[in-house]
Amino acid sequence: MSITFGDEAVAAEAAAAVRKLAEEGVPEALSRGDASLWGGEAESEARIRLGWLDLPTTSRELLPEISKLVERARAENLEHVVLAGMGGSSLAPEVICATSDVALTVLDTTDPGQVRRALADRLDRTILVVSSKSGSTVETDSHRRIYEQAFRDAGIDPADRIVVVTDPGSPLEQAAIESGYTVILADPNVGGRYSALTAFGLVPSALAGADIGRLLDQAAEVRPQLAGGEGNPGLELGAALGAAALAGRDKLVLEDSLSAINGLPDWIEQLIAESTGKQGKGILPVVGADPNEADDELVAGIDTEGGVQVDGPLGAQFLIWEYATAVAGRMLGINPFDQPNVAESKENTARILGDGGDGALPTGAPALVDGPVEVYGDLPADVKDLSGVFTALLEQIPDRGYLAILAFLDREAAFDVPVPPEASFEEITDIWAAHDPATLQGLLAFRTDHPVTFGWGPRYLHSTGQYHKGGPQNGVFLEITGAVEEDLQVPGRPYTLGRLQLAQALGDLDALRGRGRPVVRLHLTDRKAGVRHLLDAAREV
C-alpha cells in the first residue's frame, strides 16, 4: 500500500500536516481507538464507532459461519444472489463483487422497474441477503416484504432463501428470528459507512463467490503501519485530504481509470461525503467526471496518477480510506462518525406519505412543460424550454459551488435497450449512453468549470445526501423523477414502491428548499422519451 504525490503543493501541505499530527500523537492514539481525538462532543459517539480498526482480525471469527452458508447455497443451486441494502450495506459488496468479477444483484432502489427486473431473474435459484444496520431502513424493509410474497407465491419457503445481516438487538433481528431466517450479526461498534469488512460487506460477497479471506489478509497486512508517524499510508492520505480542504481544495475528484479495482470511488463517495459534510464544512467527492483543473479541486487516483495517488489491493484500500477519513475529520474539526442531517429527508418522506393518504402526492403545478418533461421549481421569467432550465441552473452555481443531479429512476433501464447483433462494444456503449440519465452529468460538466455530481435516488440519500444538507451551502440541485408504468405494491404497507419513490424525492426536495438552495425537479411523463429529450436539450446549452 502506498501514497504518492503528483502535485508538489499537495505534497508539501500533506508533509507539514503529517508532522503536526505525529507530534500530537494522533496516529498512535487512533490506532489504539482513542475516542477523544475528535473533541468532547464527539467522544461518546466515537467510543462505539471505532471497531473498524480491528476488523482485519475480528471479522475472521465470521468466516466459518459464512463458509457454511455458502456451502448450503451451492448445494441448493442458489446461484442468483440478491442484496437488499442501502448505503454502507450495499456499496462495499458491490465493489468487492465487481472487482472479483462475480455476479451480485444489488437492490438499493425504490424504483419498481428495477425491483421487478430482479424478481423476474431466476427466482427459483435466488438467495436474498437483507442487510440493515438499524433494522428499520424503509427501502430494505420494502424489498424484504416484496420477496417474501414472491417466494410464497412461487411455493418457496422464505426461510429457506432469506439471510439477514443486522446489528444485535435491532428490530430486524427479532423479526428474522421469528420468521426462521438465517441471521448473521455484524459488529455494533462499526458505523454503516465503515462496515466494508464486517458481515455487511463479507456475507453477500462470499455468497456471490468473492474471496473474502483474501480481503481480510490485505487489510491485515497494512494494519500495523497505522500506528506510526512515518510510513503510514492512512496518515499520509488523511493529511493530504484534510490539508487540501483547509486550503480551499475541498472538491475531491476520484479517478480509477487504470485500476483493477472496479467501482471504489462510489464507496469512497459515501464514506467521505457522509463523514465530513456537516456544520457547514466538508469534502465533496466527485465521481464520474473529469477534473476541471479548478483551484478548489484535489484529484485522487486509485492506482491512477493524480494530485495524490493511492495504490494497493482492495482490502487495504478499504482500511486506509476509513483511517484517512477519520484523520481528515479531526483536521476539519467535525465528528466523522455521525450523520445529523440524514433523518430529515426520511421524516419528510413519512410526512408526505401520511399527508397524501390514498390521493395524489403534493407535487404542485409545473412551471413549464417541454415535450415529455414537466419542470417544477422557481425559474427566471425568460426560461421557456429545457435547455433554458439547464442554462439557468448552471448560472446559479456560486463561486466554489457545485451542481448535483439526483435521479429517482431505474439505473439499469438503459441496458434494456435493444442493440444490433453485429454492433461493436463501442457502438453498444454509445447506445446505452444515449438512453442513460447519467450521461447528463458529462454533458453539463462540459459546460461549466464547477463540479457536477450525479446520484441515483434514493441511494444518494444514504451518502451525499448528508453533505448536501450539512456541508457548505453552495450546491445547486437538479432532481429527476419519472412516471411509473407498472407499480409494485409493498405487502403489509399502505403504499407502492412508485409512491414511496416519489415521496422520497419530494421529501428531499423539501429539505433542500428549506435551506434556500436552488432546486428544480424534472418529471418525465414518458421515461424513455424523457431521457432522450433531457440529453438533447443539454447538448443545446
CSV table of C-alpha atoms in Angstrom, one decimal, residues 103-308:
chain,number,residue,atom,x,y,z
A,103,ALA,CA,-22.3,-11.6,-10.1
A,104,LEU,CA,-24.3,-9.8,-7.4
A,105,THR,CA,-27.7,-8.1,-7.9
A,106,VAL,CA,-27.9,-5.0,-5.7
A,107,LEU,CA,-31.3,-3.5,-4.8
A,108,ASP,CA,-30.6,-0.1,-3.4
A,109,THR,CA,-33.6,1.5,-5.0
A,110,THR,CA,-37.3,2.0,-4.7
A,111,ASP,CA,-37.8,2.0,-8.5
A,112,PRO,CA,-40.5,-0.6,-9.2
A,113,GLY,CA,-39.0,-1.4,-12.7
A,114,GLN,CA,-35.6,-2.2,-11.2
A,115,VAL,CA,-37.1,-4.4,-8.5
A,116,ARG,CA,-39.3,-6.2,-11.0
A,117,ARG,CA,-36.3,-7.0,-13.1
A,118,ALA,CA,-34.6,-8.6,-10.2
A,119,LEU,CA,-37.7,-10.6,-9.2
A,120,ALA,CA,-38.0,-11.9,-12.8
A,121,ASP,CA,-34.5,-13.3,-12.8
A,122,ARG,CA,-34.2,-16.9,-11.6
A,123,LEU,CA,-36.5,-16.6,-8.5
A,124,ASP,CA,-36.3,-20.4,-8.2
A,125,ARG,CA,-32.5,-20.1,-7.7
A,126,THR,CA,-32.4,-16.8,-5.7
A,127,ILE,CA,-31.0,-16.3,-2.3
A,128,LEU,CA,-31.8,-12.9,-0.8
A,129,VAL,CA,-29.5,-11.1,1.7
A,130,VAL,CA,-31.4,-8.4,3.7
A,131,SER,CA,-28.8,-6.0,5.2
A,132,SER,CA,-29.7,-3.2,7.5
A,133,LYS,CA,-27.7,-2.0,10.5
A,134,SER,CA,-30.6,-0.2,12.1
A,135,GLY,CA,-33.1,-2.9,11.0
A,136,SER,CA,-35.7,-0.2,10.1
A,137,THR,CA,-34.5,1.0,6.7
A,138,VAL,CA,-37.7,1.6,4.7
A,139,GLU,CA,-36.2,0.6,1.3
A,140,THR,CA,-34.8,-2.7,2.7
A,141,ASP,CA,-37.9,-3.4,4.6
A,142,SER,CA,-39.9,-3.0,1.4
A,143,HIS,CA,-37.6,-5.3,-0.6
A,144,ARG,CA,-37.9,-8.0,2.1
A,145,ARG,CA,-41.7,-7.8,2.1
A,146,ILE,CA,-41.8,-8.0,-1.7
A,147,TYR,CA,-39.5,-11.0,-1.9
A,148,GLU,CA,-41.3,-12.8,1.0
A,149,GLN,CA,-44.5,-12.5,-1.0
A,150,ALA,CA,-42.8,-13.6,-4.3
A,151,PHE,CA,-41.3,-16.6,-2.7
A,152,ARG,CA,-44.6,-17.7,-1.1
A,153,ASP,CA,-46.4,-17.2,-4.4
A,154,ALA,CA,-43.8,-19.5,-6.1
A,155,GLY,CA,-44.3,-22.2,-3.4
A,156,ILE,CA,-40.9,-21.4,-1.8
A,157,ASP,CA,-40.5,-21.1,1.9
A,158,PRO,CA,-38.9,-17.7,2.5
A,159,ALA,CA,-37.0,-19.1,5.5
A,160,ASP,CA,-35.0,-21.3,3.0
A,161,ARG,CA,-34.0,-18.3,0.9
A,162,ILE,CA,-33.6,-15.2,3.1
A,163,VAL,CA,-30.4,-14.3,5.1
A,164,VAL,CA,-30.5,-11.3,7.4
A,165,VAL,CA,-27.4,-9.3,8.3
A,166,THR,CA,-28.0,-6.7,11.0
A,167,ASP,CA,-26.8,-5.4,14.4
A,168,PRO,CA,-27.5,-7.2,17.6
A,169,GLY,CA,-30.8,-6.1,19.1
A,170,SER,CA,-32.2,-4.5,16.0
A,171,PRO,CA,-35.9,-4.9,15.2
A,172,LEU,CA,-34.9,-6.8,12.1
A,173,GLU,CA,-33.0,-9.4,14.2
A,174,GLN,CA,-36.1,-10.2,16.2
A,175,ALA,CA,-38.4,-10.3,13.1
A,176,ALA,CA,-35.9,-12.6,11.3
A,177,ILE,CA,-35.6,-15.0,14.3
A,178,GLU,CA,-39.4,-15.2,14.4
A,179,SER,CA,-39.6,-15.9,10.7
A,180,GLY,CA,-36.9,-18.6,10.9
A,181,TYR,CA,-34.4,-16.8,8.7
A,182,THR,CA,-30.6,-17.3,8.9
A,183,VAL,CA,-29.2,-14.3,10.9
A,184,ILE,CA,-25.6,-13.2,10.9
A,185,LEU,CA,-24.9,-10.3,13.3
A,186,ALA,CA,-22.5,-7.5,12.5
A,187,ASP,CA,-20.2,-5.7,14.8
A,188,PRO,CA,-22.3,-3.0,16.5
A,189,ASN,CA,-19.3,-0.8,17.1
A,190,VAL,CA,-18.8,-0.1,13.4
A,191,GLY,CA,-20.8,2.6,11.6
A,192,GLY,CA,-22.5,1.7,8.3
A,193,ARG,CA,-20.1,3.5,6.0
A,194,TYR,CA,-17.1,2.0,7.8
A,195,SER,CA,-18.6,-1.6,7.5
A,196,ALA,CA,-16.9,-2.9,4.4
A,197,LEU,CA,-15.0,-5.6,6.3
A,198,THR,CA,-17.9,-6.5,8.6
A,199,ALA,CA,-20.6,-9.0,7.9
A,200,PHE,CA,-22.3,-6.4,5.8
A,201,GLY,CA,-19.5,-6.5,3.2
A,202,LEU,CA,-18.5,-10.1,3.6
A,203,VAL,CA,-21.7,-12.1,3.6
A,204,PRO,CA,-23.2,-11.1,0.3
A,205,SER,CA,-19.7,-11.0,-1.3
A,206,ALA,CA,-18.9,-14.6,-0.2
A,207,LEU,CA,-22.3,-15.9,-1.4
A,208,ALA,CA,-21.6,-14.3,-4.8
A,209,GLY,CA,-18.2,-16.1,-5.0
A,210,ALA,CA,-15.6,-13.5,-3.8
A,211,ASP,CA,-12.6,-14.5,-1.7
A,212,ILE,CA,-13.3,-12.6,1.5
A,213,GLY,CA,-10.5,-14.2,3.4
A,214,ARG,CA,-8.1,-12.6,1.0
A,215,LEU,CA,-9.7,-9.2,1.6
A,216,LEU,CA,-9.1,-9.5,5.3
A,217,ASP,CA,-5.5,-10.6,4.6
A,218,GLN,CA,-4.9,-7.5,2.5
A,219,ALA,CA,-6.2,-5.3,5.3
A,220,ALA,CA,-4.3,-7.1,8.0
A,221,GLU,CA,-1.0,-6.5,6.1
A,222,VAL,CA,-1.4,-2.8,6.3
A,223,ARG,CA,-2.9,-2.6,9.8
A,224,PRO,CA,0.4,-2.5,11.7
A,225,GLN,CA,1.5,0.6,9.7
A,226,LEU,CA,-1.4,2.7,11.1
A,227,ALA,CA,0.2,3.3,14.5
A,228,GLY,CA,3.3,5.1,13.2
A,229,GLY,CA,4.1,8.7,12.2
A,230,GLU,CA,6.2,7.6,9.3
A,231,GLY,CA,5.4,5.1,6.5
A,232,ASN,CA,1.7,5.3,7.5
A,233,PRO,CA,-0.4,5.5,4.3
A,234,GLY,CA,-3.6,6.2,6.2
A,235,LEU,CA,-2.0,9.2,7.9
A,236,GLU,CA,-0.5,10.5,4.7
A,237,LEU,CA,-3.8,10.2,2.8
A,238,GLY,CA,-5.8,11.7,5.6
A,239,ALA,CA,-3.3,14.6,6.0
A,240,ALA,CA,-3.5,15.3,2.3
A,241,LEU,CA,-7.3,15.3,2.3
A,242,GLY,CA,-7.6,17.5,5.4
A,243,ALA,CA,-4.8,19.9,4.4
A,244,ALA,CA,-6.2,20.4,0.9
A,245,ALA,CA,-9.7,21.0,2.2
A,246,LEU,CA,-8.5,23.6,4.8
A,247,ALA,CA,-6.6,25.3,2.0
A,248,GLY,CA,-9.8,25.5,-0.1
A,249,ARG,CA,-9.4,22.4,-2.2
A,250,ASP,CA,-12.5,20.7,-0.9
A,251,LYS,CA,-13.7,19.0,-4.1
A,252,LEU,CA,-12.2,15.6,-4.2
A,253,VAL,CA,-12.2,14.3,-7.8
A,254,LEU,CA,-11.9,10.5,-7.7
A,255,GLU,CA,-10.3,8.7,-10.7
A,256,ASP,CA,-9.7,5.0,-11.2
A,257,SER,CA,-9.3,4.6,-15.0
A,258,LEU,CA,-6.2,2.4,-14.7
A,259,SER,CA,-7.2,0.5,-11.6
A,260,ALA,CA,-8.1,-3.2,-11.5
A,261,ILE,CA,-10.4,-2.3,-8.6
A,262,ASN,CA,-13.8,-1.8,-10.0
A,263,GLY,CA,-16.1,1.0,-8.6
A,264,LEU,CA,-14.2,2.0,-5.5
A,265,PRO,CA,-15.0,5.8,-6.0
A,266,ASP,CA,-18.7,5.1,-5.4
A,267,TRP,CA,-17.8,3.6,-2.0
A,268,ILE,CA,-15.4,6.4,-1.1
A,269,GLU,CA,-18.1,8.9,-2.1
A,270,GLN,CA,-20.4,7.8,0.7
A,271,LEU,CA,-17.6,7.4,3.2
A,272,ILE,CA,-16.2,10.9,2.8
A,273,ALA,CA,-19.4,12.8,2.0
A,274,GLU,CA,-21.4,11.4,4.9
A,275,SER,CA,-18.4,11.6,7.3
A,276,THR,CA,-17.3,15.1,6.6
A,277,GLY,CA,-20.3,17.0,5.3
A,278,LYS,CA,-21.6,18.7,8.4
A,279,GLN,CA,-21.6,22.0,10.3
A,280,GLY,CA,-21.2,23.8,7.0
A,281,LYS,CA,-17.9,22.1,6.4
A,282,GLY,CA,-16.9,19.0,4.3
A,283,ILE,CA,-15.1,17.4,1.4
A,284,LEU,CA,-17.3,16.8,-1.7
A,285,PRO,CA,-16.3,13.7,-3.6
A,286,VAL,CA,-16.8,13.9,-7.4
A,287,VAL,CA,-17.2,10.6,-9.2
A,288,GLY,CA,-17.6,10.0,-12.9
A,289,ALA,CA,-16.4,13.4,-14.0
A,290,ASP,CA,-13.1,14.7,-15.4
A,291,PRO,CA,-11.2,17.3,-13.4
A,292,ASN,CA,-11.6,21.0,-14.3
A,293,GLU,CA,-8.2,21.9,-13.0
A,294,ALA,CA,-10.0,24.4,-10.8
A,295,ASP,CA,-8.3,25.8,-7.6
A,296,ASP,CA,-10.9,24.1,-5.4
A,297,GLU,CA,-10.1,20.6,-6.7
A,298,LEU,CA,-7.9,17.8,-5.5
A,299,VAL,CA,-7.5,14.8,-7.8
A,300,ALA,CA,-7.1,11.4,-6.1
A,301,GLY,CA,-6.2,8.5,-8.3
A,302,ILE,CA,-6.9,4.9,-7.4
A,303,ASP,CA,-3.9,3.2,-8.9
A,304,THR,CA,-4.0,6.2,-11.3
A,305,GLU,CA,-2.0,9.4,-11.4
A,306,GLY,CA,-3.4,12.4,-9.6
A,307,GLY,CA,-2.5,15.1,-7.1
A,308,VAL,CA,-2.5,12.1,-4.7
